[in-house]
């Protein structure tokens, strides 16, 4: 291996996780382990109606019959599900009336993360439903949204205030029978976000939720449900940072999206869970099920920038049920050190003239393993379905791995499915060229990686794109020794 | 400005430079000529700090600093510019962004305040005019899809943007048609001042019609075997290298 490469590799391995701090907020937890009592206790603590308790129990009983999936290209240490605490909430001293009453420590944590929770949010045009561990602490801009009939609240509130919508849509795209982690999530989900855009309404601002795992040893099980009714539009942003911890933390979220006829949803994620240290100790296990369904002429676009987690298992997918519906998946997945990622998408073409587009950019450094796994399925009835997939891999160093597992399954002869793939390395010539113009190797790598990922970054809303670029750079920080 | 003494360098165990001596003072233009494989591009790369080559002996000072102990980017920030023979493509990175970073880094190194976006844009307009570079190229990815001529113009545009003390141009004339050659060479000449210096590596005398050298060196088998004035280039054009090489062999 060339000197340059070696130096680059060694220095990349020396970087620290930038957001690795914890905040000292008193946390209320329940005993660890999982049984029917615990499920009832979670439901009770959240003051849920009986129908919800029953749905959780049903999911729990189904979960008992399942085993964790093993088909991914991941090396997952055995997880003892009885050693996990399934519920933790920051203890509210009293009901909060305004931002001034929010725990100063909590506010500082948000500030450190650069979350624009306060007045600057008005300027940025972002409403944030801030989830700290499991309970929503504060929801902003509700008033503005309420005027348009838009519902944007925590899942707990939604279960209490909008039972008919929740009963209709919750589990309609990702039923608890879908997979092991989806069943677990339905049984124990602590909180999450609910968003409903009524018929014909265009949401005037980007909706945004920041998730954050805080209590040590607490699994976090978020549940997100987004419904865009006929002709509605919303752009939803999800961003994650987590404090560093030594023990592994399990994160098994479910995101469901329903896009009714003529509706459009853009879902953007910047994910930066703690990836573990450079020896591969600690880090988040991120086992997420994300799926949306599109009715006639509807459009769903997933954009993700993944830089964190020790292990990522995630396939944001589109069921293109309605005729002329469109699904898109734009992804940048970066892994370093001993991180493992098995991520991709599923595009299920059911309606006629459905179209999908997949752009996946993998970046592997250190000794990480990065896999793209994709399924494009065209059912027999889906006349004139179109898919275009592009899967690129960028390798930094020669101890990492990049893998691509694309599956195309077409049952209709009119389908046109295209797949392109490339694998490349950052060349020494590129680095020398950048260095010769005065850029440090670290800056040069950041620049080249951002250039490589640009097609995906361009799909993110402006503010988010800047954050994502920073994250990519942070993940490569210290690349010059 | 640049003083090279008995510089030796190798790549993969093979010695390419076998004792180079070169003095370049402010305001001078030097041309380095010589047959293929004599080490011209290697000399340029080694001076710029390309780690592909290992320096095995000799010394080089640049503006009073020990050049060989500096990183590539420090050399660049001090004012050493290399015009590449084969400029590399960087997909997805716009020329504008690339130059913005390069200018910012170099100004920071020199302790100068960063340029405002307006100042930067003004600089881009001004400098792209020097080489008649289509200003649309600035929004395209670095060298991606550029024609051969555009790539070379782009090198000189970057030189204009960065205003180096010493520019080493490695076969900037290769692959250029007559018009592009005139534009590139005129651009280089316009950038020349009594405070800076230029070293052009070339195979052809025609470039030197525009960029008139004070010294012409002939590099052969890793050594400068002959130095003359601009008339040497004309003689080489007419008679080739054989007369020099034969002399050298006899030595």
XYZ file of C-alpha atoms in Angstrom:
732
model
C 0.000 0.000 0.000
C 1.252 3.434 -0.847
C 2.479 5.748 1.904
C -0.239 8.287 1.236
C -2.961 5.694 1.631
C -1.462 4.379 4.805
C -1.168 7.795 6.340
C -4.705 8.598 5.300
C -6.046 5.401 6.760
C -4.228 5.711 10.035
C -5.383 9.237 10.531
C -8.991 8.475 9.634
C -8.919 5.794 12.260
C -7.778 8.288 14.846
C -10.779 10.518 14.625
C -13.241 10.746 17.466
C -16.992 10.913 17.364
C -17.736 14.598 17.530
C -21.095 14.479 19.272
C -20.028 12.012 21.944
C -21.286 13.775 25.031
C -24.061 12.858 27.444
C -26.386 15.093 29.351
C -27.327 14.658 32.996
C -31.067 14.597 32.914
C -32.925 12.608 35.503
C -34.424 9.662 33.689
C -37.324 7.503 34.716
C -36.875 3.893 33.672
C -38.706 0.617 34.142
C -37.147 -2.775 34.932
C -35.202 -4.385 32.121
C -36.488 -7.331 30.151
C -39.652 -8.015 28.179
C -42.866 -9.838 29.006
C -46.603 -9.145 28.787
C -46.459 -7.191 32.034
C -43.802 -4.880 30.706
C -45.814 -4.317 27.531
C -48.885 -3.472 29.640
C -46.762 -1.241 31.857
C -45.450 0.748 28.875
C -48.992 1.151 27.556
C -50.216 2.165 31.007
C -47.397 4.684 31.551
C -48.359 6.296 28.311
C -52.024 6.376 29.326
C -53.104 4.467 26.239
C -56.628 3.193 25.497
C -57.323 -0.527 25.745
C -57.341 -1.095 21.959
C -53.757 0.118 21.771
C -52.705 -2.105 24.668
C -54.268 -5.043 22.851
C -52.448 -4.236 19.623
C -49.159 -4.110 21.505
C -49.861 -7.448 23.156
C -50.818 -9.007 19.841
C -47.532 -7.806 18.375
C -45.614 -9.058 21.406
C -47.160 -12.531 21.131
C -46.308 -12.661 17.452
C -42.775 -11.488 18.185
C -42.293 -14.470 20.494
C -42.719 -16.741 17.462
C -40.032 -14.973 15.434
C -36.245 -15.065 15.311
C -33.958 -12.173 14.329
C -33.254 -12.092 10.582
C -29.834 -13.438 9.583
C -29.834 -12.962 5.804
C -28.037 -9.600 5.809
C -24.286 -9.313 5.155
C -23.753 -8.373 8.798
C -21.998 -9.897 11.731
C -24.420 -9.212 14.580
C -23.442 -10.336 18.069
C -26.264 -12.163 19.873
C -28.633 -9.685 21.521
C -30.174 -10.564 24.877
C -33.581 -8.981 24.621
C -34.155 -9.569 28.324
C -31.224 -7.293 29.187
C -32.757 -4.254 27.522
C -34.713 -1.524 29.256
C -37.714 -0.855 27.070
C -38.857 2.465 28.395
C -37.184 5.621 29.638
C -38.611 9.105 29.901
C -37.087 12.339 31.144
C -38.928 13.037 34.440
C -41.145 16.035 33.979
C -41.199 18.078 37.209
C -44.432 19.669 36.069
C -46.326 20.461 32.904
C -44.298 22.799 30.734
C -45.966 25.972 29.570
C -43.135 27.542 27.608
C -39.603 26.993 26.406
C -38.295 28.782 29.527
C -39.480 25.896 31.613
C -37.550 23.301 29.668
C -34.680 21.793 31.656
C -31.639 24.039 31.016
C -29.476 20.922 30.692
C -31.770 19.624 27.977
C -31.678 22.969 26.218
C -27.894 22.946 26.372
C -27.871 19.485 24.827
C -30.013 20.696 21.977
C -27.785 23.735 21.586
C -24.662 21.561 21.418
C -26.321 19.640 18.637
C -27.150 22.885 16.937
C -30.843 22.142 16.934
C -32.684 25.347 16.172
C -35.473 24.715 18.666
C -36.162 28.291 19.569
C -36.879 31.503 17.731
C -34.439 30.912 14.897
C -36.714 28.086 13.818
C -39.260 30.620 12.665
C -36.613 32.099 10.382
C -35.493 28.691 9.189
C -39.111 27.707 8.580
C -38.684 24.451 10.442
C -41.037 23.005 13.037
C -39.367 20.504 15.315
C -40.941 17.742 17.298
C -37.960 17.143 19.550
C -37.775 13.606 20.870
C -35.393 13.229 23.810
C -35.185 9.553 24.592
C -38.785 8.559 24.417
C -41.130 11.361 25.293
C -41.688 14.395 23.148
C -40.532 17.346 25.171
C -41.713 20.125 23.010
C -43.568 20.561 19.777
C -43.399 23.827 17.970
C -45.318 25.541 15.261
C -48.363 23.514 16.054
C -50.443 26.631 15.802
C -49.296 27.542 12.296
C -49.805 23.986 11.171
C -53.185 23.700 12.879
C -54.498 26.599 10.832
C -53.974 24.471 7.718
C -55.488 21.451 9.405
C -52.083 19.761 9.554
C -51.534 17.452 12.491
C -47.932 17.163 13.673
C -47.572 15.708 17.130
C -46.045 12.905 19.129
C -47.379 9.414 18.591
C -48.646 9.337 22.205
C -50.732 12.435 21.646
C -51.981 11.068 18.340
C -53.181 7.847 19.973
C -55.044 9.926 22.534
C -56.372 12.683 20.277
C -56.783 11.078 16.840
C -57.680 7.434 17.543
C -59.651 7.021 14.305
C -56.659 8.069 12.117
C -54.262 5.928 14.116
C -56.522 2.900 14.002
C -56.893 3.330 10.261
C -53.245 3.858 9.364
C -50.947 2.524 12.109
C -49.517 -0.776 10.933
C -51.208 -0.467 7.557
C -47.896 -0.295 5.666
C -45.613 -2.088 8.113
C -47.806 -4.577 9.988
C -46.400 -6.140 13.145
C -46.204 -9.422 11.227
C -43.722 -7.894 8.770
C -40.515 -8.819 10.514
C -38.899 -9.487 13.886
C -38.013 -5.870 14.605
C -41.307 -4.488 13.324
C -43.120 -6.818 15.738
C -40.848 -5.750 18.594
C -41.394 -2.104 17.751
C -45.176 -2.411 17.764
C -45.038 -4.142 21.137
C -42.808 -1.652 22.924
C -42.574 1.588 20.929
C -42.163 4.432 23.358
C -43.018 7.393 21.218
C -42.442 8.944 17.849
C -44.106 11.357 15.504
C -47.407 11.492 13.725
C -48.033 13.728 10.787
C -51.244 14.136 8.824
C -51.624 16.506 5.889
C -55.273 16.910 4.882
C -56.612 16.749 1.327
C -55.110 19.280 -1.047
C -52.916 20.939 1.590
C -49.316 21.775 0.860
C -47.372 21.855 4.106
C -45.800 25.339 4.196
C -42.650 24.307 6.066
C -40.222 21.440 6.326
C -41.300 19.226 9.203
C -38.432 17.992 11.262
C -37.817 15.579 14.105
C -34.551 15.096 15.893
C -34.131 11.792 17.658
C -31.603 11.219 20.328
C -30.806 8.248 22.518
C -29.807 9.434 25.970
C -30.267 6.992 28.827
C -27.565 4.316 29.052
C -28.734 0.837 28.234
C -32.116 1.996 26.974
C -33.350 0.622 23.715
C -35.164 3.164 21.679
C -38.179 2.178 19.653
C -39.575 5.042 17.669
C -42.732 4.881 15.671
C -43.363 7.375 12.926
C -46.475 7.614 10.806
C -46.899 10.126 8.008
C -50.102 10.397 6.026
C -50.442 12.709 3.034
C -54.081 12.703 2.049
C -55.223 13.197 -1.552
C -53.237 15.911 -3.294
C -51.312 16.816 -0.145
C -47.602 17.545 0.041
C -45.053 17.417 2.838
C -41.284 17.388 3.166
C -40.214 15.624 6.342
C -36.733 15.703 7.851
C -35.325 13.274 10.353
C -31.905 13.806 11.894
C -30.117 11.779 14.517
C -27.105 12.244 16.742
C -26.405 10.200 19.838
C -23.977 10.515 22.753
C -21.171 8.014 23.014
C -21.655 4.955 25.188
C -19.584 1.844 25.749
C -22.355 -0.723 25.713
C -24.344 -1.446 22.609
C -27.675 0.198 22.215
C -30.489 -1.211 20.170
C -32.555 1.058 17.998
C -35.442 -0.493 16.113
C -37.626 2.176 14.606
C -40.525 1.858 12.224
C -41.488 4.572 9.775
C -44.708 4.232 7.798
C -45.771 6.581 5.072
C -49.092 6.657 3.279
C -49.325 8.820 0.175
C -52.875 8.998 -1.068
C -53.864 9.806 -4.657
C -51.941 12.765 -6.171
C -50.067 13.267 -2.915
C -46.332 13.720 -2.484
C -44.017 13.000 0.434
C -40.296 13.693 0.634
C -38.610 11.997 3.552
C -35.015 13.000 4.282
C -32.766 11.466 6.911
C -29.373 12.396 8.208
C -28.309 9.591 10.509
C -25.326 9.906 12.823
C -25.851 7.442 15.662
C -22.728 6.712 17.681
C -20.764 4.264 15.491
C -18.578 2.736 18.196
C -14.915 3.488 18.794
C -12.075 2.728 16.415
C -11.677 -0.758 17.904
C -15.301 -1.492 17.078
C -16.494 -1.315 20.709
C -19.922 0.077 21.452
C -22.084 1.881 18.984
C -25.734 1.763 18.054
C -27.435 -1.170 16.393
C -29.844 0.422 13.994
C -32.476 -2.025 12.750
C -35.068 0.059 11.017
C -38.106 -0.724 8.923
C -39.151 2.152 6.676
C -41.801 1.763 4.037
C -44.320 3.847 2.190
C -47.263 3.138 -0.037
C -48.229 5.276 -3.021
C -51.746 5.438 -4.407
C -52.611 6.680 -7.893
C -50.293 9.451 -9.225
C -48.649 9.681 -5.822
C -44.968 10.250 -5.289
C -42.650 9.195 -2.466
C -39.004 10.124 -2.237
C -36.575 8.767 0.353
C -33.251 10.541 0.768
C -30.794 9.335 3.372
C -27.300 10.202 4.486
C -26.036 7.504 6.821
C -22.755 8.009 8.617
C -23.394 6.506 12.033
C -24.316 3.289 13.889
C -22.134 0.259 14.528
C -24.570 -1.861 12.540
C -27.157 -0.561 10.102
C -29.986 -2.707 8.745
C -32.306 -0.481 6.818
C -34.239 -0.563 3.547
C -36.568 2.384 3.001
C -39.020 1.060 0.441
C -41.891 2.075 -1.804
C -44.957 0.084 -2.677
C -46.130 1.663 -5.913
C -49.702 0.454 -5.622
C -51.462 3.145 -7.643
C -51.168 3.670 -11.392
C -48.597 6.291 -12.454
C -47.081 6.468 -8.994
C -43.392 7.273 -8.530
C -40.879 6.046 -5.950
C -37.373 7.384 -5.414
C -34.468 6.368 -3.195
C -31.336 8.479 -2.859
C -28.751 7.233 -0.411
C -25.260 7.982 0.827
C -23.997 5.406 3.296
C -20.583 5.947 4.811
C -18.854 3.422 7.060
C -15.523 3.659 8.861
C -13.540 1.661 11.459
C -15.518 -1.541 12.157
C -18.921 -0.204 11.135
C -21.208 -2.493 9.179
C -24.028 -1.339 6.966
C -26.482 -3.405 4.970
C -28.821 -0.899 3.447
C -30.764 -0.299 0.276
C -34.335 -0.214 -0.867
C -37.258 -2.135 -2.282
C -39.343 -0.815 -5.133
C -42.492 -2.859 -5.562
C -44.283 -2.000 -8.812
C -47.943 -2.962 -8.600
C -49.768 -0.219 -10.534
C -49.470 0.499 -14.242
C -46.960 3.054 -15.560
C -45.210 3.140 -12.220
C -41.693 4.535 -12.137
C -38.858 4.215 -9.655
C -35.339 5.541 -9.399
C -32.557 4.344 -7.110
C -29.290 6.196 -6.595
C -27.075 4.607 -3.966
C -23.600 5.872 -3.053
C -21.614 3.740 -0.639
C -18.388 4.991 0.955
C -16.231 2.549 2.901
C -13.149 3.344 4.971
C -11.176 1.627 7.751
C -12.164 -2.027 8.154
C -15.839 -1.401 7.591
C -18.251 -3.463 5.533
C -20.755 -1.623 3.396
C -23.462 -3.433 1.427
C -26.165 -2.259 -0.904
C -29.165 -4.561 -1.028
C -31.948 -3.728 -3.415
C -35.068 -5.345 -4.753
C -36.951 -4.155 -7.807
C -40.111 -6.198 -8.207
C -42.587 -5.789 -11.030
C -45.782 -7.763 -10.533
C -47.670 -9.263 -13.478
C -50.278 -6.504 -13.558
C -47.785 -3.641 -13.578
C -47.809 -2.665 -17.256
C -45.046 -0.332 -18.445
C -43.166 -0.180 -15.177
C -39.821 1.610 -15.307
C -36.881 1.414 -12.950
C -33.456 2.949 -13.075
C -30.880 1.940 -10.474
C -27.402 3.272 -10.003
C -25.195 1.797 -7.278
C -21.749 3.252 -6.769
C -19.112 2.274 -4.233
C -16.147 4.341 -3.166
C -13.342 2.681 -1.246
C -10.866 4.487 0.981
C -7.976 2.167 1.769
C -7.804 -1.559 1.107
C -9.085 -3.123 4.314
C -12.745 -2.209 3.860
C -15.413 -4.014 1.910
C -18.110 -2.890 -0.515
C -20.804 -5.285 -1.672
C -23.818 -4.990 -3.921
C -26.798 -7.341 -3.840
C -29.296 -6.134 -6.410
C -32.298 -8.346 -7.106
C -34.582 -7.749 -10.065
C -37.778 -9.734 -10.203
C -40.020 -8.857 -13.106
C -43.220 -10.707 -13.952
C -44.321 -8.331 -16.690
C -42.595 -8.297 -20.107
C -43.316 -4.591 -20.666
C -41.119 -3.606 -17.737
C -37.864 -1.751 -18.365
C -35.382 -2.155 -15.552
C -31.895 -0.658 -15.756
C -29.070 -1.226 -13.329
C -25.688 0.472 -13.345
C -22.911 -0.042 -10.846
C -19.400 1.301 -10.361
C -16.654 0.808 -7.810
C -13.866 3.336 -7.441
C -11.113 4.472 -5.117
C -9.942 7.939 -4.245
C -6.851 8.086 -6.412
C -3.463 9.395 -5.340
C -3.524 11.580 -8.434
C -6.668 13.309 -7.178
C -5.152 13.852 -3.743
C -1.881 15.147 -5.206
C -3.788 17.537 -7.446
C -5.763 18.927 -4.498
C -2.662 19.112 -2.270
C -0.792 20.952 -5.009
C -3.469 23.644 -4.989
C -2.997 24.086 -1.234
C -5.646 21.776 0.224
C -4.733 19.470 3.076
C -5.316 15.769 2.478
C -8.161 15.856 4.987
C -9.897 18.679 3.131
C -9.179 16.982 -0.162
C -10.788 13.712 0.928
C -13.800 15.618 2.264
C -14.092 17.487 -1.015
C -13.787 14.371 -3.172
C -16.279 12.437 -1.036
C -18.764 15.287 -1.090
C -18.364 15.523 -4.845
C -19.007 11.819 -5.155
C -22.156 12.115 -3.031
C -23.360 15.334 -4.608
C -26.175 13.825 -6.640
C -27.772 12.615 -3.413
C -26.888 15.650 -1.277
C -28.570 17.828 -3.896
C -31.840 16.061 -3.135
C -31.773 17.219 0.475
C -33.375 20.470 1.569
C -30.745 23.223 1.664
C -30.233 23.414 5.433
C -30.024 19.669 5.721
C -27.571 19.381 2.835
C -25.140 21.628 4.693
C -25.455 19.483 7.814
C -24.961 16.331 5.774
C -21.843 17.714 4.131
C -20.459 18.526 7.564
C -21.233 15.016 8.757
C -19.379 13.462 5.837
C -16.422 15.717 6.595
C -16.596 14.925 10.327
C -16.549 11.219 9.537
C -13.260 11.790 7.728
C -11.827 14.227 10.241
C -8.173 13.911 11.210
C -7.264 12.300 7.919
C -3.803 13.875 8.101
C -1.650 12.645 10.956
C 14.022 31.933 -5.433
C 14.578 28.269 -6.189
C 17.912 26.623 -5.694
C 18.318 22.935 -6.487
C 21.582 21.189 -5.726
C 22.544 17.707 -6.788
C 18.936 16.499 -6.446
C 18.449 12.759 -6.775
C 15.155 10.888 -6.800
C 13.871 7.431 -7.579
C 10.618 5.622 -8.122
C 10.205 1.936 -7.288
C 13.964 1.580 -6.800
C 14.812 3.090 -10.181
C 16.823 6.292 -10.082
C 15.285 8.933 -12.357
C 16.983 12.127 -11.236
C 20.733 11.709 -10.929
C 21.947 15.011 -9.575
C 20.005 18.039 -10.791
C 21.384 21.546 -10.335
C 19.125 24.489 -11.056
C 19.004 28.148 -10.002
C 15.867 30.161 -10.667
C 15.693 33.841 -9.690
C 12.709 36.163 -9.556
C 11.727 37.556 -12.935
C 13.290 34.692 -14.881
C 11.797 32.256 -17.333
C 13.451 28.863 -17.666
C 12.700 26.247 -20.251
C 13.518 22.607 -19.644
C 13.738 20.461 -22.745
C 14.980 17.009 -23.460
C 14.072 13.678 -25.031
C 11.229 11.539 -23.684
C 12.027 9.708 -20.486
C 14.840 12.018 -19.453
C 13.135 12.958 -16.153
C 11.499 16.319 -16.939
C 8.085 15.502 -15.455
C 9.722 13.719 -12.533
C 11.659 16.867 -11.699
C 8.415 18.874 -11.690
C 6.668 16.263 -9.524
C 9.531 16.017 -7.049
C 9.724 19.784 -6.635
C 5.956 19.866 -6.001
C 6.339 17.063 -3.441
C 4.639 14.114 -5.151
C 5.101 11.212 -2.738
C 5.241 8.716 -5.569
C 8.930 9.624 -5.812
C 11.566 9.208 -3.146
C 14.250 11.840 -2.835
C 17.534 10.025 -2.302
C 19.962 12.927 -2.200
C 20.676 16.585 -2.711
C 18.805 19.628 -1.545
C 16.354 22.258 -2.698
C 15.527 25.613 -1.165
C 12.556 27.718 -2.142
C 12.297 31.311 -0.886
C 14.871 30.468 1.741
C 12.958 27.417 3.020
C 14.085 23.803 2.859
C 11.645 22.757 0.144
C 12.095 19.022 0.591
C 10.980 19.110 4.232
C 7.657 20.800 3.418
C 4.339 19.095 2.721
C 2.824 19.363 -0.744
C 0.221 21.860 0.417
C 2.782 24.004 2.252
C 4.833 24.252 -0.922
C 1.685 25.278 -2.765
C 0.758 27.853 -0.140
C 4.282 29.294 -0.226
C 3.713 29.960 -3.906
C 4.840 26.913 -5.856
C 2.413 26.012 -8.599
C 2.488 22.962 -10.831
C 0.649 23.058 -14.123
C -0.198 19.407 -14.737
C 0.477 17.586 -17.958
C -2.572 15.389 -17.344
C -4.991 17.273 -15.054
C -7.075 14.788 -13.089
C -10.890 14.779 -12.988
C -12.746 15.193 -9.711
C -16.394 14.239 -10.338
C -19.072 16.214 -8.537
C -16.718 18.960 -7.329
C -17.300 22.210 -9.197
C -14.323 24.255 -10.364
C -15.818 27.190 -8.460
C -15.902 25.268 -5.206
C -12.448 23.819 -5.798
C -10.901 27.218 -6.472
C -12.789 28.811 -3.600
C -11.230 26.304 -1.210
C -7.764 26.584 -2.745
C -7.770 30.384 -2.647
C -9.140 30.368 0.907
C -6.503 27.883 2.134
C -3.638 29.788 0.541
C -4.859 33.141 1.889
C -5.262 31.617 5.334
C -1.697 30.306 5.188
C -0.435 33.776 4.343
C -2.514 35.340 7.083
C -4.774 37.185 4.675
C -8.492 37.735 5.217
C -10.798 35.455 3.239
C -12.365 36.852 0.086
C -16.033 37.736 0.148
C -18.192 35.848 -2.377
C -18.408 39.008 -4.480
C -14.629 39.503 -4.454
C -14.137 35.862 -5.363
C -16.528 36.070 -8.297
C -14.840 39.222 -9.533
C -11.485 37.448 -9.370
C -12.880 34.495 -11.304
C -14.208 36.751 -14.060
C -10.969 38.676 -14.296
C -8.729 35.612 -14.345
C -10.804 33.465 -16.672
C -10.458 36.289 -19.204
C -6.666 35.851 -19.077
C -6.955 32.490 -20.836
C -10.251 33.173 -22.623
C -11.808 30.413 -20.569
C -15.565 30.055 -20.942
C -16.857 31.192 -17.554
C -19.458 28.403 -17.707
C -16.635 25.917 -17.104
C -16.329 27.209 -13.562
C -19.638 25.598 -12.623
C -18.663 22.237 -14.122
C -16.892 19.491 -12.220
C -13.102 19.810 -12.028
C -11.728 18.807 -15.461
C -14.650 16.425 -16.036
C -15.626 16.347 -19.683
C -13.171 19.172 -20.479
C -11.514 18.985 -23.877
C -7.723 18.730 -23.981
C -7.462 22.440 -24.694
C -9.909 23.352 -21.932
C -7.948 21.305 -19.415
C -4.734 23.180 -20.211
C -6.477 26.551 -20.188
C -7.968 25.548 -16.864
C -4.484 24.927 -15.471
C -3.379 28.420 -16.444
C -6.637 29.841 -15.101
C -5.826 28.256 -11.729
C -2.324 29.669 -11.925
C -3.853 33.102 -12.532
C -6.202 32.664 -9.572
C -3.456 31.569 -7.187
C -0.750 34.027 -8.334
C 2.207 31.761 -7.511
C 5.775 32.934 -6.984
C 7.071 30.029 -9.031
C 5.052 28.256 -11.705
C 6.302 24.966 -13.106
C 4.353 24.149 -16.250
C 4.669 20.521 -17.285
C 4.113 20.222 -21.036
C 1.330 22.737 -20.952
C 1.600 22.940 -24.740
C 1.082 19.259 -25.467
C -2.136 18.435 -27.254
C -3.005 22.045 -28.050
C -4.002 23.328 -31.472
C -2.355 26.509 -32.757
C -5.012 28.875 -31.409
C -5.186 27.256 -27.993
C -1.395 27.275 -27.804
C -1.336 31.004 -28.513
C -4.019 31.677 -25.885
C -2.356 29.550 -23.208
C 1.134 30.903 -23.918
C -0.052 34.502 -24.059
C -1.831 33.935 -20.775
C 1.350 32.689 -19.137
C 3.279 35.663 -20.487
C 0.701 38.103 -19.155
C 1.017 36.566 -15.720
C 4.773 37.017 -15.713
C 6.119 39.813 -13.487
C 9.563 40.778 -12.171
C 8.531 39.231 -8.840
C 7.668 35.749 -10.047
C 9.368 33.061 -12.073
C 8.273 30.431 -14.557
C 9.741 27.076 -15.454
C 8.267 25.590 -18.607
C 8.815 21.998 -19.540
C 8.312 21.503 -23.237
C 9.230 19.486 -26.269
C 8.669 22.227 -28.763
C 10.317 25.491 -29.623
C 6.979 26.939 -30.825
C 5.831 27.522 -27.213
C 8.992 29.530 -26.654
C 8.031 31.925 -29.443
C 5.484 33.269 -26.968
C 7.115 32.500 -23.657
C 10.632 33.744 -24.262
C 13.025 31.971 -21.905
C 16.080 33.486 -20.287
C 17.600 30.044 -19.955
C 17.100 26.800 -21.805
C 18.213 23.594 -20.086
C 18.538 20.205 -21.649
C 17.725 17.341 -19.353
C 19.008 13.932 -20.334
C 19.087 10.718 -18.299
C 18.373 12.544 -15.068
C 20.942 15.305 -15.447
C 21.002 18.776 -16.954
C 23.646 18.282 -19.601
C 23.562 21.655 -21.236
C 22.303 25.182 -20.564
C 22.008 28.000 -23.019
C 19.880 30.975 -23.956
C 16.801 31.045 -26.182
C 18.870 30.321 -29.279
C 19.548 26.853 -27.904
C 15.876 25.982 -28.328
C 16.027 27.006 -31.984
C 19.111 24.904 -32.527
C 17.484 21.906 -30.847
C 14.420 22.356 -33.052
C 16.616 22.233 -36.132
C 19.223 19.682 -35.143
C 17.611 17.548 -32.467
C 19.373 16.316 -29.353
C 21.863 13.979 -30.936
C 24.809 16.410 -30.973
C 24.375 17.015 -27.242
C 23.765 13.411 -26.372
C 26.803 12.294 -28.344
C 28.937 14.806 -26.498
C 27.503 13.612 -23.236
C 28.188 9.993 -24.045
C 31.789 10.810 -24.751
C 32.189 12.492 -21.384
